[in-house]
GROMACS .gro file of C-alpha atoms in nm:
model
  370
    1MET     CA    1   1.185   4.022   2.030
    2THR     CA    2   1.524   3.935   1.884
    3GLN     CA    3   1.558   3.647   1.641
    4GLU     CA    4   1.773   3.465   1.895
    5LEU     CA    5   1.491   3.478   2.150
    6GLN     CA    6   1.240   3.373   1.884
    7PHE     CA    7   1.455   3.071   1.803
    8GLU     CA    8   1.488   2.970   2.170
    9ALA     CA    9   1.114   3.016   2.226
   10ALA     CA   10   1.032   2.806   1.918
   11TRP     CA   11   1.269   2.538   2.043
   12ALA     CA   12   1.098   2.532   2.384
   13LEU     CA   13   0.752   2.509   2.226
   14THR     CA   14   0.869   2.230   1.995
   15ASN     CA   15   0.991   2.030   2.294
   16ILE     CA   16   0.659   2.078   2.470
   17ALA     CA   17   0.481   1.957   2.153
   18THR     CA   18   0.661   1.621   2.184
   19GLY     CA   19   0.492   1.559   2.519
   20GLU     CA   20   0.153   1.428   2.626
   21ASP     CA   21  -0.171   1.497   2.440
   22ARG     CA   22  -0.278   1.755   2.696
   23PHE     CA   23   0.041   1.954   2.641
   24VAL     CA   24  -0.021   1.973   2.266
   25THR     CA   25  -0.386   2.065   2.326
   26THR     CA   26  -0.277   2.346   2.556
   27LEU     CA   27  -0.040   2.479   2.290
   28VAL     CA   28  -0.322   2.478   2.035
   29GLU     CA   29  -0.556   2.657   2.276
   30HIS     CA   30  -0.295   2.929   2.327
   31GLY     CA   31  -0.259   2.994   1.953
   32VAL     CA   32   0.080   2.835   1.892
   33ILE     CA   33  -0.008   2.707   1.541
   34PRO     CA   34  -0.047   3.051   1.376
   35ILE     CA   35   0.265   3.166   1.562
   36PHE     CA   36   0.470   2.881   1.414
   37VAL     CA   37   0.331   2.955   1.068
   38ARG     CA   38   0.424   3.320   1.106
   39LEU     CA   39   0.776   3.228   1.222
   40MET     CA   40   0.822   3.013   0.911
   41ARG     CA   41   0.801   3.333   0.706
   42THR     CA   42   1.071   3.521   0.899
   43GLY     CA   43   1.353   3.425   0.662
   44ASP     CA   44   1.581   3.316   0.948
   45MET     CA   45   1.676   2.960   0.852
   46ARG     CA   46   1.716   2.838   1.211
   47ILE     CA   47   1.375   2.972   1.309
   48VAL     CA   48   1.212   2.831   0.996
   49GLU     CA   49   1.361   2.486   1.059
   50GLN     CA   50   1.262   2.487   1.426
   51SER     CA   51   0.908   2.605   1.347
   52ALA     CA   52   0.869   2.333   1.084
   53TRP     CA   53   0.973   2.080   1.345
   54GLY     CA   54   0.718   2.218   1.592
   55ILE     CA   55   0.438   2.206   1.335
   56GLY     CA   56   0.535   1.847   1.250
   57ASN     CA   57   0.512   1.742   1.615
   58MET     CA   58   0.170   1.901   1.651
   59ALA     CA   59   0.030   1.778   1.318
   60GLY     CA   60   0.132   1.423   1.406
   61GLU     CA   61  -0.078   1.431   1.722
   62ASN     CA   62  -0.419   1.376   1.559
   63PRO     CA   63  -0.614   1.463   1.241
   64GLU     CA   64  -0.796   1.753   1.410
   65ILE     CA   65  -0.474   1.937   1.492
   66ARG     CA   66  -0.334   1.840   1.150
   67ASP     CA   67  -0.630   2.011   0.984
   68LEU     CA   68  -0.590   2.320   1.202
   69CYS     CA   69  -0.228   2.347   1.084
   70LEU     CA   70  -0.334   2.313   0.720
   71ALA     CA   71  -0.613   2.568   0.764
   72GLU     CA   72  -0.358   2.821   0.896
   73GLY     CA   73  -0.177   2.804   0.561
   74VAL     CA   74   0.133   2.616   0.670
   75MET     CA   75   0.187   2.427   0.344
   76PRO     CA   76   0.325   2.710   0.123
   77PRO     CA   77   0.612   2.806   0.359
   78LEU     CA   78   0.679   2.435   0.420
   79VAL     CA   79   0.704   2.370   0.047
   80GLU     CA   80   0.948   2.659   0.020
   81ALA     CA   81   1.156   2.516   0.305
   82ALA     CA   82   1.153   2.166   0.155
   83GLY     CA   83   1.271   2.306  -0.176
   84ARG     CA   84   1.585   2.466  -0.033
   85GLU     CA   85   1.922   2.381  -0.183
   86LEU     CA   86   2.082   2.054  -0.082
   87PRO     CA   87   2.311   1.972   0.090
   88THR     CA   88   2.344   2.330   0.221
   89HIS     CA   89   2.010   2.317   0.402
   90VAL     CA   90   1.980   1.942   0.457
   91GLY     CA   91   1.856   1.974   0.816
   92MET     CA   92   1.578   2.210   0.717
   93VAL     CA   93   1.476   1.998   0.419
   94ARG     CA   94   1.462   1.687   0.639
   95ASN     CA   95   1.239   1.856   0.895
   96ALA     CA   96   1.016   2.015   0.631
   97THR     CA   97   0.971   1.687   0.440
   98TRP     CA   98   0.889   1.499   0.760
   99THR     CA   99   0.636   1.766   0.854
  100VAL     CA  100   0.475   1.754   0.509
  101SER     CA  101   0.441   1.377   0.554
  102ASN     CA  102   0.266   1.426   0.891
  103LEU     CA  103   0.031   1.681   0.737
  104CYS     CA  104  -0.073   1.430   0.469
  105ARG     CA  105  -0.122   1.136   0.707
  106GLY     CA  106  -0.424   1.018   0.903
  107LYS     CA  107  -0.795   0.950   0.874
  108PRO     CA  108  -1.018   1.122   0.798
  109LYS     CA  109  -0.795   1.210   0.504
  110PRO     CA  110  -0.675   1.568   0.465
  111SER     CA  111  -0.808   1.809   0.204
  112LEU     CA  112  -0.641   1.747  -0.133
  113ALA     CA  113  -0.658   2.119  -0.209
  114LEU     CA  114  -0.449   2.194   0.101
  115VAL     CA  115  -0.183   1.922   0.059
  116SER     CA  116  -0.150   1.909  -0.321
  117PRO     CA  117   0.089   2.211  -0.335
  118ALA     CA  118   0.351   1.976  -0.187
  119ILE     CA  119   0.336   1.728  -0.478
  120PRO     CA  120   0.592   1.896  -0.711
  121VAL     CA  121   0.855   1.938  -0.438
  122LEU     CA  122   0.799   1.581  -0.315
  123ALA     CA  123   0.868   1.458  -0.668
  124GLN     CA  124   1.179   1.672  -0.682
  125LEU     CA  125   1.306   1.536  -0.348
  126THR     CA  126   1.232   1.175  -0.443
  127ARG     CA  127   1.440   1.214  -0.758
  128ALA     CA  128   1.721   1.439  -0.642
  129ALA     CA  129   1.777   1.398  -0.270
  130ASN     CA  130   2.072   1.183  -0.168
  131ASP     CA  131   1.936   1.135   0.181
  132VAL     CA  132   1.754   0.826   0.308
  133SER     CA  133   1.527   1.007   0.553
  134ILE     CA  134   1.424   1.275   0.301
  135ILE     CA  135   1.340   1.021   0.027
  136THR     CA  136   1.158   0.797   0.276
  137ASP     CA  137   0.941   1.077   0.414
  138ALA     CA  138   0.871   1.212   0.064
  139CYS     CA  139   0.752   0.868  -0.048
  140TRP     CA  140   0.536   0.822   0.262
  141ALA     CA  141   0.380   1.161   0.189
  142PHE     CA  142   0.313   1.046  -0.169
  143SER     CA  143   0.144   0.729  -0.039
  144PHE     CA  144  -0.084   0.928   0.193
  145ILE     CA  145  -0.175   1.177  -0.081
  146ALA     CA  146  -0.239   0.896  -0.335
  147ASP     CA  147  -0.485   0.743  -0.088
  148ILE     CA  148  -0.701   1.057  -0.090
  149SER     CA  149  -0.858   1.013  -0.435
  150GLU     CA  150  -0.801   0.922  -0.798
  151GLU     CA  151  -0.758   1.293  -0.868
  152ALA     CA  152  -0.466   1.292  -0.624
  153VAL     CA  153  -0.310   0.996  -0.805
  154ASP     CA  154  -0.340   1.185  -1.135
  155MET     CA  155  -0.156   1.480  -0.981
  156ILE     CA  156   0.126   1.254  -0.863
  157LEU     CA  157   0.158   1.077  -1.199
  158ALA     CA  158   0.158   1.414  -1.378
  159THR     CA  159   0.500   1.483  -1.221
  160GLY     CA  160   0.644   1.195  -1.428
  161ILE     CA  161   0.754   1.015  -1.111
  162ALA     CA  162   0.626   0.667  -1.209
  163SER     CA  163   0.948   0.541  -1.371
  164HIS     CA  164   1.161   0.668  -1.086
  165LEU     CA  165   0.941   0.498  -0.826
  166VAL     CA  166   0.977   0.172  -1.019
  167SER     CA  167   1.353   0.219  -1.034
  168LEU     CA  168   1.360   0.231  -0.653
  169LEU     CA  169   1.204  -0.118  -0.634
  170ASN     CA  170   1.534  -0.301  -0.639
  171GLY     CA  171   1.753  -0.484  -0.393
  172SER     CA  172   2.005  -0.201  -0.359
  173THR     CA  173   1.745   0.044  -0.226
  174PRO     CA  174   1.755   0.085   0.155
  175LEU     CA  175   1.473  -0.103   0.325
  176THR     CA  176   1.316   0.210   0.475
  177ILE     CA  177   1.287   0.370   0.131
  178MET     CA  178   1.171   0.043  -0.029
  179THR     CA  179   0.886   0.008   0.221
  180ALA     CA  180   0.759   0.361   0.157
  181VAL     CA  181   0.795   0.328  -0.222
  182LEU     CA  182   0.607  -0.004  -0.221
  183ARG     CA  183   0.317   0.150  -0.032
  184THR     CA  184   0.308   0.442  -0.276
  185VAL     CA  185   0.319   0.211  -0.579
  186GLY     CA  186   0.052  -0.020  -0.435
  187THR     CA  187  -0.177   0.273  -0.358
  188ILE     CA  188  -0.140   0.413  -0.710
  189LEU     CA  189  -0.215   0.066  -0.850
  190SER     CA  190  -0.539   0.061  -0.651
  191GLY     CA  191  -0.663   0.353  -0.862
  192ASN     CA  192  -0.841   0.334  -1.196
  193GLU     CA  193  -0.730   0.124  -1.494
  194GLY     CA  194  -0.561   0.417  -1.666
  195GLN     CA  195  -0.348   0.489  -1.362
  196THR     CA  196  -0.261   0.122  -1.326
  197GLN     CA  197  -0.161   0.108  -1.692
  198ARG     CA  198   0.079   0.399  -1.651
  199MET     CA  199   0.259   0.206  -1.377
  200ILE     CA  200   0.263  -0.109  -1.593
  201ASP     CA  201   0.411   0.093  -1.880
  202ALA     CA  202   0.679   0.213  -1.637
  203GLY     CA  203   0.783  -0.151  -1.577
  204VAL     CA  204   0.626  -0.214  -1.238
  205ILE     CA  205   0.530  -0.581  -1.296
  206PRO     CA  206   0.881  -0.728  -1.338
  207ALA     CA  207   1.005  -0.504  -1.055
  208LEU     CA  208   0.736  -0.638  -0.820
  209GLY     CA  209   0.803  -0.994  -0.940
  210GLU     CA  210   1.166  -0.965  -0.832
  211LEU     CA  211   1.059  -0.851  -0.485
  212LEU     CA  212   0.862  -1.174  -0.436
  213GLU     CA  213   1.197  -1.348  -0.387
  214MET     CA  214   1.328  -1.113  -0.117
  215ASP     CA  215   1.385  -1.263   0.226
  216ARG     CA  216   1.191  -0.979   0.391
  217LYS     CA  217   0.840  -1.095   0.473
  218ALA     CA  218   0.697  -0.743   0.485
  219ILE     CA  219   0.834  -0.665   0.138
  220ARG     CA  220   0.686  -0.985  -0.010
  221ARG     CA  221   0.350  -0.907   0.149
  222GLU     CA  222   0.343  -0.550   0.013
  223ALA     CA  223   0.454  -0.671  -0.331
  224CYS     CA  224   0.170  -0.926  -0.336
  225TRP     CA  225  -0.078  -0.654  -0.236
  226ALA     CA  226   0.043  -0.434  -0.522
  227LEU     CA  227   0.019  -0.723  -0.768
  228SER     CA  228  -0.333  -0.807  -0.648
  229ASN     CA  229  -0.435  -0.452  -0.741
  230ILE     CA  230  -0.306  -0.511  -1.095
  231ALA     CA  231  -0.488  -0.846  -1.103
  232GLY     CA  232  -0.810  -0.660  -1.027
  233GLY     CA  233  -0.771  -0.450  -1.343
  234SER     CA  234  -0.863  -0.510  -1.705
  235SER     CA  235  -0.818  -0.843  -1.885
  236GLN     CA  236  -0.516  -0.698  -2.069
  237GLN     CA  237  -0.358  -0.595  -1.739
  238VAL     CA  238  -0.417  -0.940  -1.589
  239GLN     CA  239  -0.264  -1.095  -1.900
  240ALA     CA  240   0.042  -0.876  -1.848
  241LEU     CA  241   0.096  -1.061  -1.519
  242PHE     CA  242   0.099  -1.393  -1.705
  243ASP     CA  243   0.325  -1.261  -1.982
  244ALA     CA  244   0.579  -1.099  -1.748
  245THR     CA  245   0.948  -1.185  -1.755
  246PRO     CA  246   1.026  -1.335  -1.512
  247PRO     CA  247   0.685  -1.504  -1.468
  248VAL     CA  248   0.485  -1.377  -1.171
  249PHE     CA  249   0.237  -1.655  -1.094
  250PRO     CA  250   0.487  -1.936  -1.020
  251LYS     CA  251   0.637  -1.714  -0.750
  252VAL     CA  252   0.294  -1.615  -0.620
  253LEU     CA  253   0.186  -1.977  -0.583
  254GLU     CA  254   0.515  -2.066  -0.417
  255ILE     CA  255   0.437  -1.799  -0.157
  256VAL     CA  256   0.086  -1.943  -0.119
  257ARG     CA  257   0.238  -2.285  -0.052
  258THR     CA  258   0.521  -2.193   0.181
  259SER     CA  259   0.483  -1.851   0.341
  260THR     CA  260   0.330  -1.732   0.665
  261MET     CA  261  -0.045  -1.670   0.682
  262ASP     CA  262  -0.033  -1.292   0.640
  263VAL     CA  263   0.182  -1.311   0.327
  264ARG     CA  264  -0.007  -1.615   0.197
  265LYS     CA  265  -0.336  -1.425   0.219
  266GLU     CA  266  -0.207  -1.137   0.005
  267ALA     CA  267  -0.067  -1.384  -0.250
  268LEU     CA  268  -0.403  -1.561  -0.267
  269TRP     CA  269  -0.568  -1.231  -0.355
  270VAL     CA  270  -0.345  -1.208  -0.663
  271VAL     CA  271  -0.491  -1.541  -0.778
  272ARG     CA  272  -0.846  -1.460  -0.672
  273ASN     CA  273  -0.855  -1.122  -0.849
  274GLY     CA  274  -0.686  -1.257  -1.161
  275LEU     CA  275  -0.947  -1.532  -1.203
  276ASP     CA  276  -1.220  -1.279  -1.273
  277SER     CA  277  -1.088  -1.169  -1.611
  278CYS     CA  278  -0.791  -1.381  -1.716
  279SER     CA  279  -0.812  -1.585  -2.037
  280TRP     CA  280  -0.912  -1.952  -2.049
  281GLU     CA  281  -0.559  -2.032  -2.163
  282SER     CA  282  -0.430  -1.870  -1.846
  283ILE     CA  283  -0.673  -2.078  -1.639
  284LEU     CA  284  -0.535  -2.394  -1.799
  285TYR     CA  285  -0.181  -2.274  -1.729
  286LEU     CA  286  -0.269  -2.227  -1.362
  287VAL     CA  287  -0.437  -2.567  -1.336
  288ASP     CA  288  -0.223  -2.788  -1.559
  289THR     CA  289   0.122  -2.633  -1.518
  290LEU     CA  290   0.113  -2.465  -1.178
  291GLN     CA  291  -0.126  -2.718  -1.014
  292VAL     CA  292  -0.334  -2.441  -0.858
  293LEU     CA  293  -0.620  -2.677  -0.764
  294CYS     CA  294  -0.381  -2.894  -0.564
  295VAL     CA  295  -0.242  -2.583  -0.392
  296LEU     CA  296  -0.594  -2.470  -0.301
  297CYS     CA  297  -0.685  -2.812  -0.165
  298GLY     CA  298  -0.382  -2.796   0.060
  299LEU     CA  299  -0.517  -2.476   0.215
  300LEU     CA  300  -0.862  -2.611   0.301
  301SER     CA  301  -0.732  -2.753   0.628
  302LYS     CA  302  -0.579  -2.423   0.741
  303SER     CA  303  -0.731  -2.257   1.047
  304ASP     CA  304  -0.702  -1.896   0.932
  305GLU     CA  305  -1.051  -1.777   0.836
  306ASP     CA  306  -0.936  -1.514   0.587
  307VAL     CA  307  -0.719  -1.768   0.403
  308LEU     CA  308  -1.007  -2.016   0.395
  309LYS     CA  309  -1.251  -1.759   0.258
  310VAL     CA  310  -1.023  -1.653  -0.026
  311THR     CA  311  -0.927  -2.017  -0.099
  312LEU     CA  312  -1.293  -2.115  -0.137
  313GLN     CA  313  -1.359  -1.812  -0.355
  314CYS     CA  314  -1.069  -1.911  -0.582
  315MET     CA  315  -1.198  -2.268  -0.606
  316HIS     CA  316  -1.550  -2.149  -0.684
  317LYS     CA  317  -1.427  -1.915  -0.959
  318LEU     CA  318  -1.213  -2.188  -1.119
  319LEU     CA  319  -1.504  -2.433  -1.123
  320LYS     CA  320  -1.738  -2.167  -1.263
  321ARG     CA  321  -1.495  -2.082  -1.544
  322ALA     CA  322  -1.451  -2.454  -1.620
  323THR     CA  323  -1.829  -2.502  -1.626
  324ASP     CA  324  -1.866  -2.219  -1.876
  325LYS     CA  325  -1.609  -2.392  -2.100
  326GLY     CA  326  -1.749  -2.742  -2.055
  327HIS     CA  327  -1.439  -2.871  -1.872
  328VAL     CA  328  -1.567  -2.885  -1.516
  329ASP     CA  329  -1.550  -3.267  -1.494
  330ARG     CA  330  -1.174  -3.259  -1.539
  331PHE     CA  331  -1.134  -3.003  -1.261
  332ILE     CA  332  -1.369  -3.197  -1.034
  333ALA     CA  333  -1.166  -3.512  -1.088
  334VAL     CA  334  -0.855  -3.335  -0.961
  335LEU     CA  335  -1.039  -3.215  -0.652
  336GLU     CA  336  -1.185  -3.560  -0.584
  337ASP     CA  337  -0.840  -3.717  -0.610
  338MET     CA  338  -0.721  -3.466  -0.350
  339GLY     CA  339  -1.003  -3.557  -0.109
  340ALA     CA  340  -1.164  -3.215  -0.141
  341ILE     CA  341  -1.524  -3.336  -0.099
  342ASP     CA  342  -1.468  -3.464   0.254
  343VAL     CA  343  -1.293  -3.144   0.356
  344LEU     CA  344  -1.564  -2.927   0.200
  345GLU     CA  345  -1.830  -3.126   0.384
  346ASN     CA  346  -1.645  -3.073   0.711
  347LEU     CA  347  -1.634  -2.700   0.643
  348GLN     CA  348  -2.013  -2.695   0.664
  349LEU     CA  349  -1.955  -2.724   1.038
  350HIS     CA  350  -1.727  -2.421   1.045
  351ALA     CA  351  -1.812  -2.142   1.290
  352SER     CA  352  -1.793  -1.880   1.013
  353SER     CA  353  -2.120  -1.851   0.821
  354GLU     CA  354  -1.932  -1.719   0.515
  355ILE     CA  355  -1.708  -2.027   0.503
  356TYR     CA  356  -2.001  -2.262   0.562
  357GLU     CA  357  -2.210  -2.100   0.287
  358GLU     CA  358  -1.926  -2.095   0.033
  359ALA     CA  359  -1.842  -2.461   0.097
  360LEU     CA  360  -2.210  -2.555   0.071
  361THR     CA  361  -2.251  -2.364  -0.257
  362ILE     CA  362  -1.950  -2.539  -0.413
  363LEU     CA  363  -2.077  -2.882  -0.306
  364GLU     CA  364  -2.433  -2.825  -0.427
  365THR     CA  365  -2.337  -2.650  -0.753
  366PHE     CA  366  -2.050  -2.862  -0.877
  367PHE     CA  367  -2.052  -3.193  -0.688
  368SER     CA  368  -2.426  -3.267  -0.669
  369VAL     CA  369  -2.387  -3.321  -0.294
  370GLU     CA  370  -2.680  -3.234  -0.065
   0.00000   0.00000   0.00000
C-alpha cells in the first residue's frame, strides 16, 4: 500500500473514531490500535500526525481503550512526535500532546510506568512552546500524571518545572492555560510535605494569593483548593501562609464572606486545615484582627450542608485551641454576642446527622448546654 493510501485510510479511521461508542468498539475489535501504533513508526509526518489523532480519539473514549493503547506501546512514538521541532511541525506536536493528555486521563488511573516516558517532553513543551493549545494540553497531562501517586509528583518535580509553573500563575496567562496550570499546581500541593515545600520555595503562595482577587470564580475556587492543600501541611508551611506578602488570610476570609457557595466552601477549607497546626499567635490574628468568629457565625444560617459542616468544624477547632490556652471564655463571649447559642441549638434539628452531632458537641463541650 502506498503512503498516500495509508494516510487516507488513517484519516477515514480517525473520523470513525470520533463517532459513537459502538463505532470505536468495532475499530478496537478489528485491531485498529496496533495498526495506528505501527503507522506512527513509518516516518511519514502526515501519517504519524493522523495516526496520533486517531489514537487520541480512541484513548479518550474510556479507560479500557486507553489502557489497550498504552499496552500496545504507543507512548514512545508519541513522545518522539511531541518532541518534533517547532514551529515546523506544530500540527503534529499539537495532536501528539493532546493524545498524550488523553492517555494520562481517566479513572482508574493509568500505569505510571507506561505514561512516565512523556514527562520530560511535557516539561519541554510547557517551557518552550509558544502555542496555547500545546501548553494547555501539556499541563493537563501533568495534572493527570501528578494525580497517580507521590512517585509521579517526584518525577514531575525532577524536571525542574516548579518555578515555571508558578510563573504561569499570573494575570497575563491565557485562561485556558491558567486553569490547567492551577490544577497541576494544586495536585502537586496535595502530595507529601517535601513536595509541597518545593512548590513553596518556588514562590507559589504569593502567586496563589494574587489569584484570589481575579474576577473569575473558577480561578478563585481552584486557588483556594491549592491553598487548602498547603494549609494541611506542616506548621512551618501553614505559617508561610500567614507570613506571605501580600497576606493570604484576609483575602480568604473576604471570599468566605462574599463569594458563592462553591468558592466559599473551598476558602473555608483553607481556614479549617490551617487551624490544625497554626501557632497560637496566628489564632489570635484570625480572631482579633480578621474577626473569624464573627465570619463563622454569619455562616451558621446558610442552607448549604457542606458549608455548615466545615463552619462548625472551624468553630470547634478554634474553641478547642482556646481551651488548651485557657482563653476559651473570651471566644465564647464573642459567640454569645453574635447569638451563636440559639443558632447552634436550632441546628440540633437539622436533617444532617453530622451537622446535628457537631452542633451538639460544641454546645455540650464549651457552653455547658444540655
